[in-house]
């Protein structure tokens, strides 16, 4: 999903819906509903705040007047407000938006969900590499801060439009003194599910990466921690570099032999 052209002017896909907003102050304008990023209890929008594009997350109308859901929204804001990571969408404020109500305000994301990239067969080697590095870095940060969150899925992973950097949305709704082994295990399994779906939709086979994805999903002998998973990825990448270096050295030797016999 992309809501901005390269000129910075919004364009609306078939799924998106522009909504009139009555704000005499002029603070809010160009409100657009983004059904692709809809959550169970929340609607997600893009909007201009003082002329700057931001995103907002608000309770759906059927929940907005119920105190338990209002407290849930505020709890999520409190949990996410102090998180700061380059691969997690930054939360900026909690405000009342005309016609929408109490909303979590976040940075805007110029990009596409992993779900859409899979569906449209637009996966690239850089995206696969970001899943191996940036996604794991973000997950490790979430665990280090004991953030309780819903499972990570292709719908909650965004890749920016120009440089394909990874951004996580919907990263947490509560913070605890510690996470259980079950919480850690669930994260690793979710990662395996995401990676497996990406591999299923690539035009080439990556057996070593597939082996890692399968181990993430193995209920008997999974990776114990995100660090273990990162180490497995580093070994895989180091192996690729080693193979490349061997091929390079072999070609250089062939070249030297060829030059010596001329």
mmCIF file of C-alpha atoms in Angstrom, residues 21-31 47-52 95 97-98:
data_model
loop_
_atom_site.group_PDB
_atom_site.id
_atom_site.type_symbol
_atom_site.label_atom_id
_atom_site.label_comp_id
_atom_site.label_asym_id
_atom_site.label_seq_id
_atom_site.Cartn_x
_atom_site.Cartn_y
_atom_site.Cartn_z
ATOM 1 C CA UNK A 21 -13.026 16.122 7.888
ATOM 2 C CA UNK A 22 -14.642 19.166 9.531
ATOM 3 C CA UNK A 23 -11.877 21.065 11.302
ATOM 4 C CA UNK A 24 -12.314 24.886 11.315
ATOM 5 C CA UNK A 25 -8.859 25.255 12.884
ATOM 6 C CA UNK A 26 -7.230 23.832 9.748
ATOM 7 C CA UNK A 27 -4.978 21.562 11.817
ATOM 8 C CA UNK A 28 -6.270 18.353 10.225
ATOM 9 C CA UNK A 29 -6.900 17.729 6.512
ATOM 10 C CA UNK A 30 -6.869 15.077 3.758
ATOM 11 C CA UNK A 31 -8.083 12.219 5.946
ATOM 12 C CA UNK A 47 -3.933 12.491 7.417
ATOM 13 C CA UNK A 48 -2.201 15.845 7.289
ATOM 14 C CA UNK A 49 -1.480 17.452 10.665
ATOM 15 C CA UNK A 50 -0.473 21.098 10.211
ATOM 16 C CA UNK A 51 0.307 20.128 6.591
ATOM 17 C CA UNK A 52 2.588 17.208 7.497
ATOM 18 C CA UNK A 95 -4.943 13.277 20.394
ATOM 19 C CA UNK A 97 -9.168 14.108 15.933
ATOM 20 C CA UNK A 98 -12.416 15.707 14.637
#
